[in-house]
Short mmCIF file of C-alpha atoms (C1' of nucleotides) in Angstrom, two decimals:
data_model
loop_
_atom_site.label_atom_id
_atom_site.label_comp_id
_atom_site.label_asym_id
_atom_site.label_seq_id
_atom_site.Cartn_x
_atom_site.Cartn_y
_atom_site.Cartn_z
CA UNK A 1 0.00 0.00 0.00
CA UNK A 2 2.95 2.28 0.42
CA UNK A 3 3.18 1.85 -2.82
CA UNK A 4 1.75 5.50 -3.26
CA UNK A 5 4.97 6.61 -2.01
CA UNK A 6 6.90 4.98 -4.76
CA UNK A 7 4.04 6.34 -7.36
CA UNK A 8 5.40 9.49 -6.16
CA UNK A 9 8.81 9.11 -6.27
CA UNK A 10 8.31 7.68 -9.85
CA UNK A 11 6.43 10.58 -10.97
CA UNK A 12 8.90 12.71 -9.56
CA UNK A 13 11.69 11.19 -11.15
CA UNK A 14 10.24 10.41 -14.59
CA UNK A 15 10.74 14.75 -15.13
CA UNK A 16 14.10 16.52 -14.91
CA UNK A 17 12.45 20.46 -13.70
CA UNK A 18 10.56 20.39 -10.29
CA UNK A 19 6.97 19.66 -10.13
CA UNK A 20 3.90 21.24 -7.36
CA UNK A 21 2.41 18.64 -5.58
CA UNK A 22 -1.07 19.33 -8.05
CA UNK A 23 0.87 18.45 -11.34
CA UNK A 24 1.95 15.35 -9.61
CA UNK A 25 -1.38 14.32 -8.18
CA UNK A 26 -2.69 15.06 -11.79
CA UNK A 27 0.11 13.21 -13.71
CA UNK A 28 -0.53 10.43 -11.68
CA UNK A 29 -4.44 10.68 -12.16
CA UNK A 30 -3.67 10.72 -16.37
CA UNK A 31 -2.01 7.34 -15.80
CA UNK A 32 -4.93 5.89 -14.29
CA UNK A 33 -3.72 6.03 -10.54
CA UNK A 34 -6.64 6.13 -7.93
CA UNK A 35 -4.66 8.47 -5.43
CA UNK A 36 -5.88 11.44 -3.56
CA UNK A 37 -4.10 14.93 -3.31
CA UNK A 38 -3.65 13.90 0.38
CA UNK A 39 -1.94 11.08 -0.29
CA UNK A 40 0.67 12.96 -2.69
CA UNK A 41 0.86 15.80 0.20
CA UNK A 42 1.59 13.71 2.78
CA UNK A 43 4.60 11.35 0.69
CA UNK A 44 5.79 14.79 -0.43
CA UNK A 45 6.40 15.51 3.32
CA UNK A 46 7.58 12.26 3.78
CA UNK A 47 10.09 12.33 1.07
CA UNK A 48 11.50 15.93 1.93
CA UNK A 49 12.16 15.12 5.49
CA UNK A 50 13.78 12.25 5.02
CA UNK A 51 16.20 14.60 2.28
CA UNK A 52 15.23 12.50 -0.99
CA UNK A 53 13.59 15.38 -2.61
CA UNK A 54 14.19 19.00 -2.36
CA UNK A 55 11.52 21.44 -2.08
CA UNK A 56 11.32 25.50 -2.95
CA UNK A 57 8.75 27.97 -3.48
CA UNK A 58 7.88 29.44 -6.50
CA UNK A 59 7.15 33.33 -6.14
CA UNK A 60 3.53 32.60 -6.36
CA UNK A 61 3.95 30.72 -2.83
CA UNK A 62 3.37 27.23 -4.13
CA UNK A 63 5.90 24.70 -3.49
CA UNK A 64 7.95 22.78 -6.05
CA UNK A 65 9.66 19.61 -5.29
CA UNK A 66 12.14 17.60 -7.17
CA UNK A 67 14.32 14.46 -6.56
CA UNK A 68 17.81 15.31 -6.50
CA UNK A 69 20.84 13.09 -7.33
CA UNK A 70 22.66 14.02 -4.32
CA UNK A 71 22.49 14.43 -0.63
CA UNK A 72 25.24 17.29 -0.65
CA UNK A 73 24.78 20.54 0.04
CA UNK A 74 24.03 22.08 -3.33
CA UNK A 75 21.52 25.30 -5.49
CA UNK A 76 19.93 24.72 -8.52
CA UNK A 77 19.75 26.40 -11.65
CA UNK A 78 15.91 26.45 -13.08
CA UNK A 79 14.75 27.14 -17.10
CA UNK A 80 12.05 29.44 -15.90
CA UNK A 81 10.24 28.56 -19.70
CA UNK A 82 10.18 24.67 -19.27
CA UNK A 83 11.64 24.08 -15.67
CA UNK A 84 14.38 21.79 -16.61
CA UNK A 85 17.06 22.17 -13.72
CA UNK A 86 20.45 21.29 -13.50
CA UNK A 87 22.36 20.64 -10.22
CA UNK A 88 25.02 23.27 -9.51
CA UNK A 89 27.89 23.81 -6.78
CA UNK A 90 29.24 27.22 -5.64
CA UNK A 91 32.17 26.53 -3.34
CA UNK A 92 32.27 30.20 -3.60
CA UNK A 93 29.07 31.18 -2.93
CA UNK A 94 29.68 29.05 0.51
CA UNK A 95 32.43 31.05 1.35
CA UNK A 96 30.83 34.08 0.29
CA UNK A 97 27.67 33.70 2.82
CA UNK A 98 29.99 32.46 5.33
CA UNK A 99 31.92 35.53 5.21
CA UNK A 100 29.36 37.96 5.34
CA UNK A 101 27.34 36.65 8.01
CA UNK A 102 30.70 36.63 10.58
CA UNK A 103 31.57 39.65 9.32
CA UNK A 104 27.93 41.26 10.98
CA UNK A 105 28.63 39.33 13.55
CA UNK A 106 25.82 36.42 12.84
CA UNK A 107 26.13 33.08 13.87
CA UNK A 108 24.87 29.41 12.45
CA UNK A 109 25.14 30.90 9.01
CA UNK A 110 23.10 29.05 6.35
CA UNK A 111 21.79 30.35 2.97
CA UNK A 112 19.03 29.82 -0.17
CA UNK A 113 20.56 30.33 -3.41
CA UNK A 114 18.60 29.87 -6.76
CA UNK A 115 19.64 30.60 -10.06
CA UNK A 116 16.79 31.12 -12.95
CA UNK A 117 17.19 31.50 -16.44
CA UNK A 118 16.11 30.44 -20.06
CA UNK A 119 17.82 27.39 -21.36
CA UNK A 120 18.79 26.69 -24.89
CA UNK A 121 15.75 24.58 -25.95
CA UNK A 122 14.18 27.86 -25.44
CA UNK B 1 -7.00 58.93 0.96
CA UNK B 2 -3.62 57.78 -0.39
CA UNK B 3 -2.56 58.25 2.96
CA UNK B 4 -3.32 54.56 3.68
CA UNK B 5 -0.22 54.05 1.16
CA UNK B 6 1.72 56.08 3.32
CA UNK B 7 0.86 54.17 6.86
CA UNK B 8 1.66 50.68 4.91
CA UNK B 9 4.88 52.37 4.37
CA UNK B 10 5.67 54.14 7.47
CA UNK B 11 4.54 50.56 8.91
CA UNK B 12 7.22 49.04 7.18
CA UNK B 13 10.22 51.79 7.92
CA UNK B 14 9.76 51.79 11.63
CA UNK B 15 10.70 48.08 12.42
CA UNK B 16 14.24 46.50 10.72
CA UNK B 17 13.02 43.27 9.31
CA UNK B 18 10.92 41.79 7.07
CA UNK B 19 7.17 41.49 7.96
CA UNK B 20 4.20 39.71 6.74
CA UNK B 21 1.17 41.76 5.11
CA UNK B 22 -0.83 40.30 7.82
CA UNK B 23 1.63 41.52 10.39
CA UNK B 24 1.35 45.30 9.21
CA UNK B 25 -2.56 44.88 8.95
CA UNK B 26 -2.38 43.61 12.52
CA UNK B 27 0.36 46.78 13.62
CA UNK B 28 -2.07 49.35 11.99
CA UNK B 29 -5.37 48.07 13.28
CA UNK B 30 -3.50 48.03 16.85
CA UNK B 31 -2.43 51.67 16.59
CA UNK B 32 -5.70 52.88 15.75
CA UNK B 33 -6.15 53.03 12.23
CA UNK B 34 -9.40 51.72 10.16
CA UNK B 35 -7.60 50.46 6.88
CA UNK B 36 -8.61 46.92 5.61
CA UNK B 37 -6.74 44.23 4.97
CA UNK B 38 -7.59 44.24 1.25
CA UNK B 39 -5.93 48.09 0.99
CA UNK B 40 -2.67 46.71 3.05
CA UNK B 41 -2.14 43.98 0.21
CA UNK B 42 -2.52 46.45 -2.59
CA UNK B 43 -0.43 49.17 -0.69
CA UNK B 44 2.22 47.02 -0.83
CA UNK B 45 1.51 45.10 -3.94
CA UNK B 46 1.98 48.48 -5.54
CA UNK B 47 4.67 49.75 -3.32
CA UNK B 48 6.64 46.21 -4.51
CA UNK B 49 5.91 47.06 -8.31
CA UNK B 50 7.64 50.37 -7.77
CA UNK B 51 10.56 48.95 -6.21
CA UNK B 52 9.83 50.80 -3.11
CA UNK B 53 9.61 47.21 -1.19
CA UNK B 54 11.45 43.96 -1.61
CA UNK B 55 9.32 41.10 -1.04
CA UNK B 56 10.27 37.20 -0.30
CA UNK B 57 8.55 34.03 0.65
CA UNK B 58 9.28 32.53 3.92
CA UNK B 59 9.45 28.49 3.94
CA UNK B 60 5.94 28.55 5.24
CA UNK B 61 5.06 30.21 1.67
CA UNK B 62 3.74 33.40 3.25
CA UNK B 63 4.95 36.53 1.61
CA UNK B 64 6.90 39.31 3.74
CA UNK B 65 8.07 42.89 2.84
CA UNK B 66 10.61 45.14 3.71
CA UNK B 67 11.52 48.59 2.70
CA UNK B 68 14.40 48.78 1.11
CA UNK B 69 17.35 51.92 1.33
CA UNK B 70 18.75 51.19 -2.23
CA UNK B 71 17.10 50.45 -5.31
CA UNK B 72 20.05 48.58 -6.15
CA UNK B 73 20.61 44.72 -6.88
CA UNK B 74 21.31 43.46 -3.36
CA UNK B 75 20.91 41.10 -1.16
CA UNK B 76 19.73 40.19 2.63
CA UNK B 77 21.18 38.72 6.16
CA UNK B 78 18.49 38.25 7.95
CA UNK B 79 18.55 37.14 11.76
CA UNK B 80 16.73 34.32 12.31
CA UNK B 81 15.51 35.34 16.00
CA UNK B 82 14.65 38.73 15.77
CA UNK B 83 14.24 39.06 12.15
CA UNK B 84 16.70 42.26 12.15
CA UNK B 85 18.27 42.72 8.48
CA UNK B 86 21.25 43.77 6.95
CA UNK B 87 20.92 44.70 3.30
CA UNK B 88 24.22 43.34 1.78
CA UNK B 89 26.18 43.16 -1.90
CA UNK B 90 27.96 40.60 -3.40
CA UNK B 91 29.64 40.94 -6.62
CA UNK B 92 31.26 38.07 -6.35
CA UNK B 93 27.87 36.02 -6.21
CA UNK B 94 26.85 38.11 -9.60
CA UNK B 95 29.30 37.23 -11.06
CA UNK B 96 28.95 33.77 -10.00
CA UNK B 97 25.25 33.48 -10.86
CA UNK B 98 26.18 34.99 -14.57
CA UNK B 99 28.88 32.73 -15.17
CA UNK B 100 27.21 29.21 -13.86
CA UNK B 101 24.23 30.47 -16.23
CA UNK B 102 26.25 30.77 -19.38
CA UNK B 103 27.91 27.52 -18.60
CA UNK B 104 24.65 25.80 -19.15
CA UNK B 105 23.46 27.61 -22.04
CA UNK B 106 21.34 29.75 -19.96
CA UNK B 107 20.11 33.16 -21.45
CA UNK B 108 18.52 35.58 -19.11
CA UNK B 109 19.72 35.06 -15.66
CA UNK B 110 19.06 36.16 -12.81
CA UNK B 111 19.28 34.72 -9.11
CA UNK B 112 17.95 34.97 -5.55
CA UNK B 113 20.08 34.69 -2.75
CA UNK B 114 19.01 34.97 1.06
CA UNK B 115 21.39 34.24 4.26
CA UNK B 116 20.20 33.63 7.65
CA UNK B 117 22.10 33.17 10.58
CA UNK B 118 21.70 34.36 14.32
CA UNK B 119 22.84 37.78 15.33
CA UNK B 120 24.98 38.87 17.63
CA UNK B 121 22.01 40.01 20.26
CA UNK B 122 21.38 36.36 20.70
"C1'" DC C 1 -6.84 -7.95 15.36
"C1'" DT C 2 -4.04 -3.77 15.54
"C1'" DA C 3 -1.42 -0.25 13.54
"C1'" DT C 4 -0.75 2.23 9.55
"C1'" DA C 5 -1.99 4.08 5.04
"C1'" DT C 6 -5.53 6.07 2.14
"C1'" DG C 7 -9.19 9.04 0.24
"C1'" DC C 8 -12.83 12.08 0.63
"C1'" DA C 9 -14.77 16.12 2.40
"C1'" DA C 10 -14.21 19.94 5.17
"C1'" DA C 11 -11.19 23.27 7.36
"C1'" DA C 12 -7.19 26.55 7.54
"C1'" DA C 13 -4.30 30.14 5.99
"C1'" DG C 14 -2.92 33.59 2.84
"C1'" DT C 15 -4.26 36.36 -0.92
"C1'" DT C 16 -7.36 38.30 -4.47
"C1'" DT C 17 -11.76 39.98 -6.37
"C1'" DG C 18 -16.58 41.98 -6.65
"C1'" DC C 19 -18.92 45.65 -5.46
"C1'" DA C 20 -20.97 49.43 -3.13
"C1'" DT C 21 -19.30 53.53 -0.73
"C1'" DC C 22 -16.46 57.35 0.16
"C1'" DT C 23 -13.04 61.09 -0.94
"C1'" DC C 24 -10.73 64.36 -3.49
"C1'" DC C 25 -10.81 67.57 -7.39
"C1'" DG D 1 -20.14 64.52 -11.06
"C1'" DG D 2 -16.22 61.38 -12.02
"C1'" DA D 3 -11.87 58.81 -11.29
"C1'" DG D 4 -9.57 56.49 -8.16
"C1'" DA D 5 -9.17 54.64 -3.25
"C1'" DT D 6 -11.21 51.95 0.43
"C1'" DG D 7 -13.43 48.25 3.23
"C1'" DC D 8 -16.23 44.42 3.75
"C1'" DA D 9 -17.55 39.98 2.45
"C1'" DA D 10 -17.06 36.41 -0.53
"C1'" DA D 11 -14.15 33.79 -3.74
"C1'" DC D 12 -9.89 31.31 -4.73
"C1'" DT D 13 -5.65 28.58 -4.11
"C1'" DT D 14 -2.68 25.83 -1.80
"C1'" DT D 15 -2.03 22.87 1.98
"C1'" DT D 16 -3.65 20.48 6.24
"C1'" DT D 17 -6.85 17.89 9.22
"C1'" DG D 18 -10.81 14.87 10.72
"C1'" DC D 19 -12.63 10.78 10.13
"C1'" DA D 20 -14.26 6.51 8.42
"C1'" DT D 21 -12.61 2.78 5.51
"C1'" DA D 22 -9.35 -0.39 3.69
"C1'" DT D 23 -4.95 -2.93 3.97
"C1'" DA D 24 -0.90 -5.25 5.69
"C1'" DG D 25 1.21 -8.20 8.91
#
DNA sequence: CTATATGCAAAAAGTTTGCATCTCC
DNA sequence: GGAGATGCAAACTTTTTGCATATAG
């Protein structure tokens, strides 16, 4: 029956851009699952506690979520046309926020970075 | 009339962090005044479109505002206790965003980058 | 049988819209 | 009087909760 997890996790992973819980609950309708929005909700929650997807909000205030390859610390960079995203690393940037936060005297330092743009299939 | 703007902003300038539309509804309404919600969210919905105000999602998805001292690209360090902020630059994180961008075949880009940390009056 | 997972419907929470009223010019 | 501003209530959207049912072990 946890199998609704997995149906989750599938439909997350079958996409490369990140997804709102609604498209996921209605891809998964399309292919003839029986789930309920609750259901995707809740394995969402699920899944981004336990770290196997990442989640971020969209300007509008909805939430996005994707499965990412790794557990590292990392930002992604989003096509804002056709949200394709690719997994990127910013040893600078980390140094950077690091940096400024000590230098105002702020402690437990920790940062959101997100990088949009329009990708070349666009 | 358009004074209403005017409290929404004064709202806004007298406290250092970021605040939620339903936090300067609830500030006004305290000190006296009769302005409605609905006028708070266009005060500053307006107010954002003009650059006057930067807004940003918390993780909770709920919007908050701050007025800003430079119309400038920049940045924010925001305390996680008290919610004081310090508006700060990075041209090294421009340059970073541009560059990670073109690398991918990105057109377009543009970033968002927040830090938190705790400040130095906790 | 018992604990957990699921789905539906209803509830929350934040934000926007419809609309009648009020204010300034 | 007319354009724009305002406030209330209702609508909307996204996400969460209550609860009864179904499933797994």
């Amino acid at each position: 029956m946890t199998g609704r997890r997995d149906d989750v996790r599938r439909a997350l992973s079958t996409t490369d851009g990140f997804r709102s819980a609604q498209d996921i609950y209605a891809d998964l309708r399309a292919a003839g699952s029986r789930i309920g929005l609750t259901t995707v909700y809740r394995a969402l929650q699920v899944l981004s506690d336990s770290g196997e997807v990442d989640v971020l909000r969209t300007d509008e205030g909805e939430a996005v979520y994707r499965a990412c390859r790794t557990d590292e610390h990392h930002h992604h960079l989003v096509c804002r046309v056709c949200g394709r995203t690719v997994e990127i690393e910013g040893p600078a940037v980390e140094k950077w926020a690091e940096a400024i936060g000590a230098e105002h005297g702020f402690r437990d330092v920790t940062h959101t970075v997100e990088v949009f743009g329009t990708c070349s299939n666009h």
